[in-house]
Structures are given as structure tokens and as C-alpha cells.
Amino acid sequence: MTSADMTNKVKRPAHVPASLVYDFDYNSDPEYCRDPHARAADLARNAPPMFWTPYNGGHWMFQSYEAVSEALRDYAAFSSEHFSPEAFAAMMAEIPEEERIPAPVPICIDPPLHAKLRGPLYSTFSPKSVLARESGIRALAERLIDGIAGKGRCEFQHDVSDIYPVEIFLGMFGLPVEKEREYREMAKRHLSVISPDLAENMIMMKNIASVMRDTIVERRDNLKDDIISLLWSLELEGEPMNLDLMLSYCVILFIAGLDTVVNALGFGVRHLATDLALQRELRAKPQLIPDASEELLRRYSFVAPIRIMKKDSTFRGVQLLQGERVMMFIPSASVDPKTYRDPTVFDMRRERLSHMAFGAGPHVCLGSHLARLELNVMYQTILLRLPEFRLDPERPPQFHGSIIAGPTSIHLVWGG
Ligand code: HEM
């Protein structure tokens, strides 16, 4: 199915009750694209906790906290395998090594194989190994903010958010910095962890792999102090690492780790720019920044993973058929009034600061420690080095929808 086909509305299947149909197109719903979190809160209030939308080929949307949380953990019914790993491996075996497409592991693999493939990545992104990168990350944040401080204005996504995680990634992976622009372009083009269109995903992953391949191959015989070298030195249940898996890991980390941080930062900074009392409080008490950062992740959750029904099931009274797609709409689950009191209010002192912004169950985000460090360091740096900043009244923020919603532009002004 192509992207164009997917946006088309399809007819309601016979097993879907009319009461559970609600029109929502995550790619182009005008209100979602205008302000994703206003629309997510509207859905949380007004649409059924689990509904079927005729858009994008027709699919289910789960949006209550309980339904999303339970389904993300129920991998036996809700599969991440958008295609069978065996069929994929058989297809790749037919293709010459240099033309192979990396498999999206571990994100598109179900347990029990998932645990085996996720295992090697744990040590790489553990709190300890991530903290070892803090001074480099802080130096980069300071360089970026100092670069805009004297200008009195910036478009934050272009001037800061788009650059920050890409440079961190290149540094951590030991990839050549002169390819930074190329990586930034790729990161901008590929706006989702995994698109429902398999062909699009394959091309995207092949493009990313082709840019990284030379460094990955070179590092195999020449280990250095970077993540590619670390991954080469790991074993997979006693087996040495192989090139196919290395490409898969590097590509998925690129896809999952860049755009997400770009968007989280944009949403966070947009909130800070509209909440001057919060800016003042955090400047006076920077020790509160980690709690503020958590609450920003909850309030502005933006990832909506997709699962495929592995078999016909009845889930919370709703009949789902094998092969149907279910979007786990975390942006609404994060403002579910049954779970959070005054859910649309930003409150870093709320009793329940825990949230599902990083997912739940076996696929819960592997990069959450790194993401939190990147976000905290950037918020600390902005609040320390920029005077009070606001949204530019002449150029309001722009957003986009999709599986990963995000800001397209956030114009800020300060001083004067
Ligand atoms: C604020 C930033 C981030 C957010 C909100 C976020 C969110 C998520 C979510 C919701 C999932 C679950 C997807 C699913 O269930 O299908 C996920 C998975 C994943 N994330 Fe993140 N992520 C962020 C940053 C990062 C970073 C910085 C990295 C790595 C460098 C990363 C690597 C991954 C990987 C590898 C997975 C797949 C894990 C698996 O399948 O076992 N993420 N992320």
C-alpha cells in the first residue's frame, strides 16, 4: 500500500460497531497538525477509549491509559512484527551483501527473539555509559545556545533542536562529522520510528545504512572508543556480532534516537516560552529541572506506536481481527483524566510523575536514559544562558502530525 492509498478512507468492516467509529487521520487531521496536544486532549475527552478510524487504510486507535498500557505489554496479541522475520531473512538471503536492507531490530521483533536481539544494546545505553558522555553533551549544548544568545531571536528547531541530537549521535557512534549535514537531512526526512508503509521503510533504512556502512565495516578491524566499536565487541548468545546486525542496530538507533529528541525539545521549549513563571522558578531552583522535564514528557507525549493483531481477540469487550492495525495513541493516554488529575495542566509537583512517553512493555524505549540526559542538559543550558524568552507573537509555532508528531518551527524572541 502506498502513502497515498493509506490516507484514503475505507468502509467500516462488519465486525466494527458504528458506535466505535470516530474520524481521525493522524497524518492530516487539521486540528492535530495545528496543535497536536490540544487535539489529543480533545480525543481523550470526546472519543471512545478504543475506536476505529476509517483513515489511513482503516485502523484501531487505543487512547485510554489503561488500554494502551495493557496492550503494549500484551505482545502475544499485539505484535510489533509488521512483517515476519523469517520471510524478511529469506528475502535478504537472496540479495548480495552490499544491497541488503537492515531489519528494524529489535523494534519490529516480538518476544522471545526480541530479548536476544535487544540484549546487546542494554550496556550501550545504560545510565552509567550514558552519564560518561555528559560533559561532551553539555559542551555541545553550550556552543549551540551561545551561538544564538546574542541574536535576540531564533527558530529553535532549525538553530538548535535539529543539530543537537545529530551531533551527539555522530560523536557517540564515531561517525565522520563532515557528514553531519547529510545525517541531518536524513533525520529530517524520516519522521517516524516506523511508518506503516513497508516499502517506504525499506528504502529509508537502506539509505541510512548506506551512509554508515563504510564506518561500520572499517571499525570491525579497528576498534575505537565509540558505540560502533562497542557493539562489534559484543556477542549475541555466544555468537560474534555480524555486519547485518550491526547495520540494523545502527539504523534503528538513528531512526529512534534523533527525531524523538528533536520533537521533545521543541515541545518542551515551546511550553517554557509560554510559561514565564516556570522559567523564573527553574532559573531560581535548577534542581527542579529533572522533574519539570518529566512532566513535559508526559504533558507533551508524541509517539504513537502501531501494533498488528496476531490473532482474532476480544480486548476489553472489543472484537479485533487478525491482521488489523492498532495505534497506541500515547499522546491521549498521557492526558487521560482517569489516570491524571487535571491532566492538561503542567504540574511538576503532581503526585504521579510517571508516564508512558517512552512506551511500556518489552519495547519500552532503550534510549530513555540518553534522551533524559540530553533534555535535562539542554533545559539547564537554555535557562542558564538565555534571558527570559517568549514565543514570537508574529510567527506562531507550526506542528505536524504522523506517528511521531512534532513542531515544525518554534520562533522565540528575548531581550529588547
Ligand atoms: C524523548 C525522546 C524519546 C522518546 C519520547 C522515545 C519514545 C520511544 C517509544 C514510545 C518507544 C516504544 C516503541 C514501540 O513500542 O514500538 C521507543 C523505543 C525505542 N527507542 Fe526511544 N524514544 C526517545 C529517544 C530515544 C533515543 C535517544 C534512543 C537511542 C539512542 C532511542 C532508542 C529506542 C529504541 C532502540 C527503541 C526500540 C526498543 C525495542 O524495540 O526494544 N529512543 N522509544
Coordinates of C-alpha atoms and ligand atoms in Angstrom, one line a residue:
M1 CA 0.0 0.0 0.0
T2 CA 1.4 3.5 -0.8
S3 CA 1.1 6.5 1.4
A4 CA -1.5 8.0 -0.9
D5 CA -3.7 4.9 -0.6
M6 CA -3.3 4.9 3.2
T7 CA -4.8 8.3 3.6
N8 CA -7.9 7.2 1.8
K9 CA -11.0 6.4 3.9
V10 CA -12.2 2.9 3.8
K11 CA -15.5 1.3 4.6
R12 CA -16.3 0.2 8.2
P13 CA -15.8 -3.6 8.4
A14 CA -18.8 -5.6 9.6
H15 CA -17.4 -6.5 13.0
V16 CA -16.8 -2.8 14.0
P17 CA -19.9 -1.3 15.7
A18 CA -20.9 2.1 14.4
S19 CA -20.6 3.4 17.9
L20 CA -16.8 2.8 17.9
V21 CA -16.2 4.7 14.6
Y22 CA -14.5 8.1 15.0
D23 CA -12.9 10.0 12.2
F24 CA -9.2 10.8 12.9
D25 CA -6.4 10.9 10.4
Y26 CA -3.1 11.1 12.3
N27 CA -1.3 12.4 9.2
S28 CA -3.5 15.2 8.2
D29 CA -6.2 15.9 10.8
P30 CA -6.2 19.7 10.6
E31 CA -6.6 20.2 14.4
Y32 CA -3.9 17.6 15.1
C33 CA -1.5 19.3 12.8
R34 CA -2.4 22.7 14.2
D35 CA -1.8 21.7 17.8
P36 CA -1.2 18.0 18.4
H37 CA -1.7 18.1 22.2
A38 CA -4.9 20.2 22.1
R39 CA -6.3 17.6 19.7
A40 CA -5.1 14.7 21.7
A41 CA -6.8 16.1 24.8
D42 CA -9.9 16.7 22.8
L43 CA -9.8 13.0 21.7
A44 CA -9.2 11.9 25.3
R45 CA -12.3 13.8 26.4
N46 CA -14.7 13.1 23.5
A47 CA -13.8 9.9 21.5
P48 CA -14.3 6.3 22.8
P49 CA -11.3 4.9 24.7
M50 CA -10.8 2.4 21.9
F51 CA -12.1 3.4 18.5
W52 CA -11.8 2.6 14.8
T53 CA -11.0 5.3 12.3
P54 CA -11.6 4.8 8.5
Y55 CA -8.4 6.8 7.6
N56 CA -5.0 5.5 6.6
G57 CA -6.4 2.2 5.4
G58 CA -8.7 1.8 8.4
H59 CA -7.3 1.0 11.9
W60 CA -8.0 0.9 15.6
M61 CA -6.9 3.7 18.0
F62 CA -6.4 2.9 21.7
Q63 CA -6.2 6.1 23.7
S64 CA -7.2 5.4 27.3
Y65 CA -4.1 5.0 29.6
E66 CA -5.3 1.6 30.7
A67 CA -6.0 0.2 27.3
V68 CA -2.6 1.4 25.9
S69 CA -0.6 0.3 28.9
E70 CA -2.2 -3.2 28.8
A71 CA -2.0 -3.7 25.0
L72 CA 1.7 -2.6 24.9
R73 CA 2.5 -5.3 27.4
D74 CA 0.3 -8.0 25.7
Y75 CA 2.8 -8.9 22.9
A76 CA 1.1 -12.2 22.3
A77 CA -1.9 -10.5 20.9
F78 CA -0.5 -7.2 19.8
S79 CA 2.5 -7.9 17.6
S80 CA 5.3 -5.5 16.6
E81 CA 6.1 -7.7 13.6
H82 CA 4.8 -5.6 10.7
F83 CA 6.2 -8.5 8.6
S84 CA 7.5 -11.9 9.5
P85 CA 11.2 -12.0 10.5
E86 CA 11.6 -15.4 8.7
A87 CA 10.2 -14.1 5.4
F88 CA 12.4 -11.0 5.8
A89 CA 15.6 -13.1 6.4
A90 CA 14.7 -15.4 3.4
M91 CA 14.3 -12.4 1.2
M92 CA 17.6 -10.9 2.2
A93 CA 19.5 -14.1 1.8
E94 CA 18.7 -13.8 -2.0
I95 CA 20.3 -10.4 -2.2
P96 CA 24.1 -9.6 -2.4
E97 CA 25.5 -8.4 0.9
E98 CA 26.1 -4.8 -0.1
E99 CA 22.4 -4.4 -1.2
R100 CA 20.8 -5.9 1.8
I101 CA 18.3 -3.8 3.8
P102 CA 18.8 -3.8 7.6
A103 CA 16.0 -5.4 9.6
P104 CA 14.4 -3.0 12.1
V105 CA 15.6 -4.9 15.2
P106 CA 14.7 -5.0 18.0
I107 CA 11.7 -2.7 17.4
C108 CA 9.9 -5.0 14.9
I109 CA 10.6 -8.3 16.6
D110 CA 8.3 -10.0 19.2
P111 CA 9.5 -11.9 22.2
P112 CA 11.2 -14.3 22.8
L113 CA 13.6 -13.4 19.9
H114 CA 13.2 -9.8 20.8
A115 CA 15.0 -10.2 24.1
K116 CA 18.0 -11.9 22.4
L117 CA 18.3 -9.0 19.9
R118 CA 17.7 -6.2 22.5
G119 CA 20.2 -7.7 25.0
P120 CA 23.5 -6.3 23.4
L121 CA 22.1 -2.8 23.4
Y122 CA 21.4 -2.6 27.2
S123 CA 25.0 -2.0 28.3
T124 CA 25.5 0.6 25.4
F125 CA 22.6 2.8 26.7
S126 CA 22.8 2.0 30.4
P127 CA 22.7 5.0 32.8
K128 CA 26.4 4.6 33.5
S129 CA 27.6 4.6 29.9
V130 CA 25.3 7.5 29.1
L131 CA 26.5 9.6 32.0
A132 CA 30.0 9.2 30.8
R133 CA 29.0 11.3 27.8
E134 CA 27.6 14.2 29.9
S135 CA 30.4 16.7 29.6
G136 CA 30.6 16.3 25.8
I137 CA 26.8 16.8 25.6
R138 CA 26.9 19.9 27.8
A139 CA 29.7 21.4 25.8
L140 CA 27.7 21.0 22.6
A141 CA 24.5 22.5 24.3
E142 CA 26.6 25.5 25.4
R143 CA 28.0 26.0 22.0
L144 CA 24.6 25.9 20.4
I145 CA 22.9 28.3 22.9
D146 CA 25.9 30.7 22.9
G147 CA 25.6 30.7 19.1
I148 CA 22.1 32.2 19.3
A149 CA 22.2 34.2 22.6
G150 CA 23.4 37.5 21.1
K151 CA 20.8 37.4 18.3
G152 CA 17.7 38.1 20.4
R153 CA 15.6 35.6 18.3
C154 CA 15.9 32.2 16.8
E155 CA 13.9 29.5 15.1
F156 CA 14.6 26.9 17.8
Q157 CA 14.0 23.7 15.7
H158 CA 16.3 24.8 12.9
D159 CA 19.0 26.5 15.1
V160 CA 19.2 24.1 18.0
S161 CA 16.9 21.0 18.1
D162 CA 17.8 19.7 14.6
I163 CA 21.5 19.9 15.3
Y164 CA 21.8 18.8 18.9
P165 CA 20.9 15.0 18.8
V166 CA 22.5 14.5 15.4
E167 CA 25.9 15.8 16.6
I168 CA 25.6 13.8 19.8
F169 CA 24.8 10.7 17.7
L170 CA 27.8 11.2 15.4
G171 CA 30.1 11.7 18.3
M172 CA 28.9 8.7 20.2
F173 CA 29.0 6.4 17.2
G174 CA 32.3 7.7 15.9
L175 CA 30.8 8.7 12.6
P176 CA 32.6 11.3 10.4
V177 CA 31.5 14.8 11.5
E178 CA 31.9 16.1 7.9
K179 CA 28.8 14.1 7.0
E180 CA 26.8 16.0 9.6
R181 CA 24.6 17.8 7.1
E182 CA 23.8 14.6 5.2
Y183 CA 22.7 12.9 8.5
R184 CA 20.7 16.0 9.5
E185 CA 18.9 15.9 6.1
M186 CA 18.2 12.2 6.6
A187 CA 17.0 12.7 10.1
K188 CA 14.6 15.4 9.0
R189 CA 13.2 13.4 6.1
H190 CA 12.4 10.3 8.1
L191 CA 9.8 11.4 10.6
S192 CA 8.7 8.2 12.2
V193 CA 10.0 5.3 14.2
I194 CA 8.4 3.0 11.8
S195 CA 5.9 4.0 9.0
P196 CA 3.1 1.7 8.3
D197 CA 4.3 1.6 4.7
L198 CA 6.8 -1.3 4.5
A199 CA 8.3 -0.2 1.1
E200 CA 8.9 3.3 2.4
N201 CA 10.6 1.9 5.5
M202 CA 12.8 -0.3 3.5
I203 CA 14.1 2.5 1.2
M204 CA 14.6 4.7 4.2
M205 CA 16.6 2.1 6.1
K206 CA 18.7 1.2 3.1
N207 CA 19.6 4.9 2.6
I208 CA 20.6 5.4 6.2
A209 CA 22.6 2.1 6.2
S210 CA 24.5 3.1 3.0
V211 CA 25.8 6.3 4.7
M212 CA 27.0 4.4 7.8
R213 CA 28.3 1.2 6.1
D214 CA 31.9 2.3 5.4
T215 CA 32.5 3.4 9.0
I216 CA 30.9 0.2 10.4
V217 CA 33.0 -2.0 8.2
E218 CA 36.2 0.0 8.9
R219 CA 35.6 -0.2 12.7
R220 CA 35.3 -4.0 12.6
D221 CA 39.1 -4.3 12.3
N222 CA 40.0 -1.0 14.0
L223 CA 38.1 -0.7 17.3
K224 CA 38.0 2.8 18.9
D225 CA 36.2 4.4 21.8
D226 CA 32.8 4.6 20.3
I227 CA 29.4 2.8 20.2
I228 CA 30.1 1.1 16.9
S229 CA 33.3 -0.4 18.3
L230 CA 31.5 -1.4 21.5
L231 CA 28.7 -3.1 19.5
W232 CA 31.3 -5.0 17.4
S233 CA 32.9 -6.3 20.6
L234 CA 29.6 -7.7 22.0
E235 CA 28.3 -11.3 21.5
L236 CA 24.8 -12.5 20.7
E237 CA 24.3 -15.5 23.0
G238 CA 27.9 -16.7 22.3
E239 CA 27.9 -15.8 18.6
P240 CA 30.1 -13.0 17.4
M241 CA 28.5 -9.9 16.0
N242 CA 27.8 -9.8 12.3
L243 CA 27.6 -7.0 9.7
D244 CA 23.8 -7.4 9.0
L245 CA 23.0 -7.0 12.7
M246 CA 25.4 -4.1 13.1
L247 CA 23.7 -2.3 10.3
S248 CA 20.3 -3.0 11.8
Y249 CA 21.3 -1.7 15.2
C250 CA 22.9 1.5 13.9
V251 CA 20.0 2.3 11.6
I252 CA 17.3 1.7 14.2
L253 CA 19.2 3.8 16.8
F254 CA 19.5 6.6 14.2
I255 CA 15.7 6.5 13.4
A256 CA 14.6 6.1 17.0
G257 CA 17.0 8.4 18.7
L258 CA 17.1 11.6 16.7
D259 CA 13.7 12.8 15.6
T260 CA 12.3 11.9 19.0
V261 CA 14.7 14.2 20.9
V262 CA 14.2 16.9 18.3
N263 CA 10.4 16.9 18.9
A264 CA 10.6 16.5 22.7
L265 CA 12.9 19.5 22.9
G266 CA 10.6 21.6 20.6
F267 CA 7.5 20.8 22.6
G268 CA 9.4 21.5 25.9
V269 CA 10.8 24.8 24.8
R270 CA 7.5 25.9 23.4
H271 CA 5.9 25.3 26.8
L272 CA 8.7 27.1 28.6
A273 CA 8.3 30.1 26.3
T274 CA 4.6 30.4 27.2
D275 CA 5.1 29.8 31.0
L276 CA 7.3 32.6 32.2
A277 CA 6.6 31.8 35.9
L278 CA 8.0 28.3 35.3
Q279 CA 11.1 29.8 33.6
R280 CA 11.6 32.1 36.7
E281 CA 11.2 29.2 39.1
L282 CA 13.6 26.9 37.3
R283 CA 16.2 29.6 37.0
A284 CA 16.0 30.1 40.7
K285 CA 15.9 26.4 41.5
P286 CA 17.6 24.4 38.7
Q287 CA 17.4 21.3 40.9
L288 CA 13.7 21.1 39.8
I289 CA 14.6 20.8 36.1
P290 CA 14.6 17.0 36.0
D291 CA 11.0 16.9 37.4
A292 CA 9.9 19.7 35.0
S293 CA 11.5 17.6 32.2
E294 CA 9.5 14.5 33.2
E295 CA 6.3 16.5 33.4
L296 CA 7.0 18.0 29.9
L297 CA 7.4 14.5 28.5
R298 CA 4.1 13.4 30.0
R299 CA 2.1 16.5 29.0
Y300 CA 3.5 16.6 25.5
S301 CA 3.9 12.8 24.7
F302 CA 4.1 12.5 20.9
V303 CA 4.9 8.9 19.9
A304 CA 2.1 6.6 18.7
P305 CA 3.5 3.1 18.1
I306 CA 1.5 0.7 15.9
R307 CA 0.8 -3.0 16.6
I308 CA -0.7 -5.7 14.4
M309 CA -3.3 -8.2 15.7
K310 CA -1.6 -11.6 15.8
K311 CA -4.9 -13.4 16.1
D312 CA -8.6 -12.7 16.5
S313 CA -9.2 -11.4 20.0
T314 CA -11.6 -9.7 22.3
F315 CA -9.9 -7.0 24.2
R316 CA -11.7 -5.0 26.8
G317 CA -15.0 -6.0 25.2
V318 CA -14.0 -5.0 21.6
Q319 CA -13.6 -7.6 18.8
L320 CA -10.3 -7.3 16.9
L321 CA -9.4 -9.4 13.9
Q322 CA -6.1 -10.9 13.0
G323 CA -4.0 -8.5 10.8
E324 CA -5.8 -5.4 12.0
R325 CA -3.6 -2.4 12.9
V326 CA -3.9 -0.7 16.3
M327 CA -2.3 2.6 17.0
M328 CA -1.3 3.1 20.6
F329 CA -2.1 6.7 21.0
I330 CA 0.2 7.7 23.9
P331 CA -0.5 11.5 23.4
S332 CA -4.1 11.0 24.6
A333 CA -3.2 8.2 27.1
S334 CA -0.9 10.8 28.8
V335 CA -3.8 13.1 29.4
D336 CA -6.3 10.5 30.4
P337 CA -8.4 12.2 33.2
K338 CA -8.9 8.7 34.8
T339 CA -5.2 8.5 35.4
Y340 CA -4.0 12.1 35.9
R341 CA -5.9 14.8 37.8
D342 CA -6.2 18.0 35.8
P343 CA -4.3 16.2 33.0
T344 CA -3.8 19.1 30.7
V345 CA -2.3 21.3 33.5
F346 CA 1.6 21.3 33.6
D347 CA 2.4 20.4 37.3
M348 CA 5.9 19.2 38.1
R349 CA 4.8 18.5 41.6
R350 CA 1.9 16.2 40.8
E351 CA 1.7 13.0 42.8
R352 CA 2.1 10.8 39.8
L353 CA 5.0 12.0 37.7
S354 CA 5.4 8.6 36.0
H355 CA 4.3 8.4 32.4
M356 CA 4.2 6.4 29.2
A357 CA 6.1 8.8 26.9
F358 CA 8.8 6.2 26.4
G359 CA 6.3 3.3 25.8
A360 CA 5.7 0.3 28.0
G361 CA 6.3 -3.5 27.9
P362 CA 9.1 -5.3 26.1
H363 CA 9.8 -2.5 23.6
V364 CA 10.0 0.3 26.2
C365 CA 12.5 2.9 24.9
L366 CA 16.1 1.7 25.1
G367 CA 17.4 5.3 24.8
S368 CA 15.4 6.8 27.7
H369 CA 18.5 7.5 29.8
L370 CA 20.2 9.2 27.0
A371 CA 17.1 11.1 26.0
R372 CA 16.6 12.3 29.6
L373 CA 20.2 13.4 29.8
E374 CA 20.0 15.3 26.5
L375 CA 16.8 17.1 27.5
N376 CA 17.9 18.0 31.0
V377 CA 21.2 19.3 29.9
M378 CA 19.6 21.4 27.2
Y379 CA 16.9 22.9 29.5
Q380 CA 19.7 23.7 32.1
T381 CA 21.8 25.4 29.4
I382 CA 18.9 27.4 28.0
L383 CA 17.8 28.6 31.4
L384 CA 21.3 29.5 32.4
R385 CA 22.4 31.2 29.3
L386 CA 19.3 32.9 27.7
P387 CA 17.3 35.7 29.4
E388 CA 13.6 35.2 29.6
F389 CA 12.3 34.1 26.2
R390 CA 8.9 34.1 24.7
L391 CA 7.2 32.9 21.5
D392 CA 7.5 35.4 18.7
P393 CA 3.9 36.8 18.5
E394 CA 4.3 37.4 14.8
R395 CA 5.3 33.8 14.0
P396 CA 3.3 31.3 16.0
P397 CA 4.6 27.7 16.3
Q398 CA 3.8 25.2 13.5
F399 CA 3.4 21.5 14.0
H400 CA 3.0 18.3 12.0
G401 CA 1.1 15.1 12.8
S402 CA 2.2 11.5 11.9
I403 CA 3.2 8.5 14.1
I404 CA 5.6 10.9 15.7
A405 CA 4.1 14.3 16.0
G406 CA 6.3 17.3 16.3
P407 CA 7.0 21.0 16.0
T408 CA 8.0 22.2 12.5
S409 CA 9.0 25.7 13.7
I410 CA 9.2 27.4 17.1
H411 CA 10.2 31.1 16.8
L412 CA 11.5 32.6 20.0
V413 CA 12.4 36.1 21.0
W414 CA 14.2 37.5 24.0
G415 CA 15.8 40.8 25.3
G416 CA 15.0 44.2 23.8
Ligands
HEM1 C1 12.3 11.9 24.1 C2 12.9 11.1 23.3 C3 12.3 9.7 23.1 C4 11.1 9.2 23.1 C5 9.8 10.0 23.5 C6 11.1 7.8 22.8 C7 10.0 7.0 22.7 C8 10.0 5.7 22.4 C9 8.9 4.8 22.4 C10 7.4 5.2 22.7 C11 9.3 3.5 22.1 C12 8.4 2.3 22.0 C13 8.1 1.9 20.6 C14 7.2 0.7 20.5 O1 6.6 0.3 21.5 O2 7.0 0.2 19.3 C15 10.7 3.6 21.9 C16 11.5 2.5 21.5 C17 12.9 2.7 21.3 N1 13.7 3.8 21.4 FE1 13.1 5.6 22.1 N2 12.4 7.5 22.5 C18 13.2 8.6 22.7 C19 14.6 8.6 22.5 C20 15.4 7.6 22.1 C21 16.8 7.6 22.0 C22 17.7 8.9 22.3 C23 17.2 6.4 21.6 C24 18.6 5.8 21.3 C25 19.7 6.4 21.1 C26 16.0 5.6 21.5 C27 16.0 4.3 21.1 C28 14.9 3.4 21.1 C29 15.0 2.0 20.6 C30 16.2 1.3 20.1 C31 13.7 1.5 20.8 C32 13.2 0.1 20.4 C33 13.3 -0.7 21.7 C34 12.8 -2.1 21.5 O3 12.1 -2.4 20.5 O4 13.1 -3.0 22.3 N3 14.9 6.3 21.8 N4 11.1 4.9 22.1

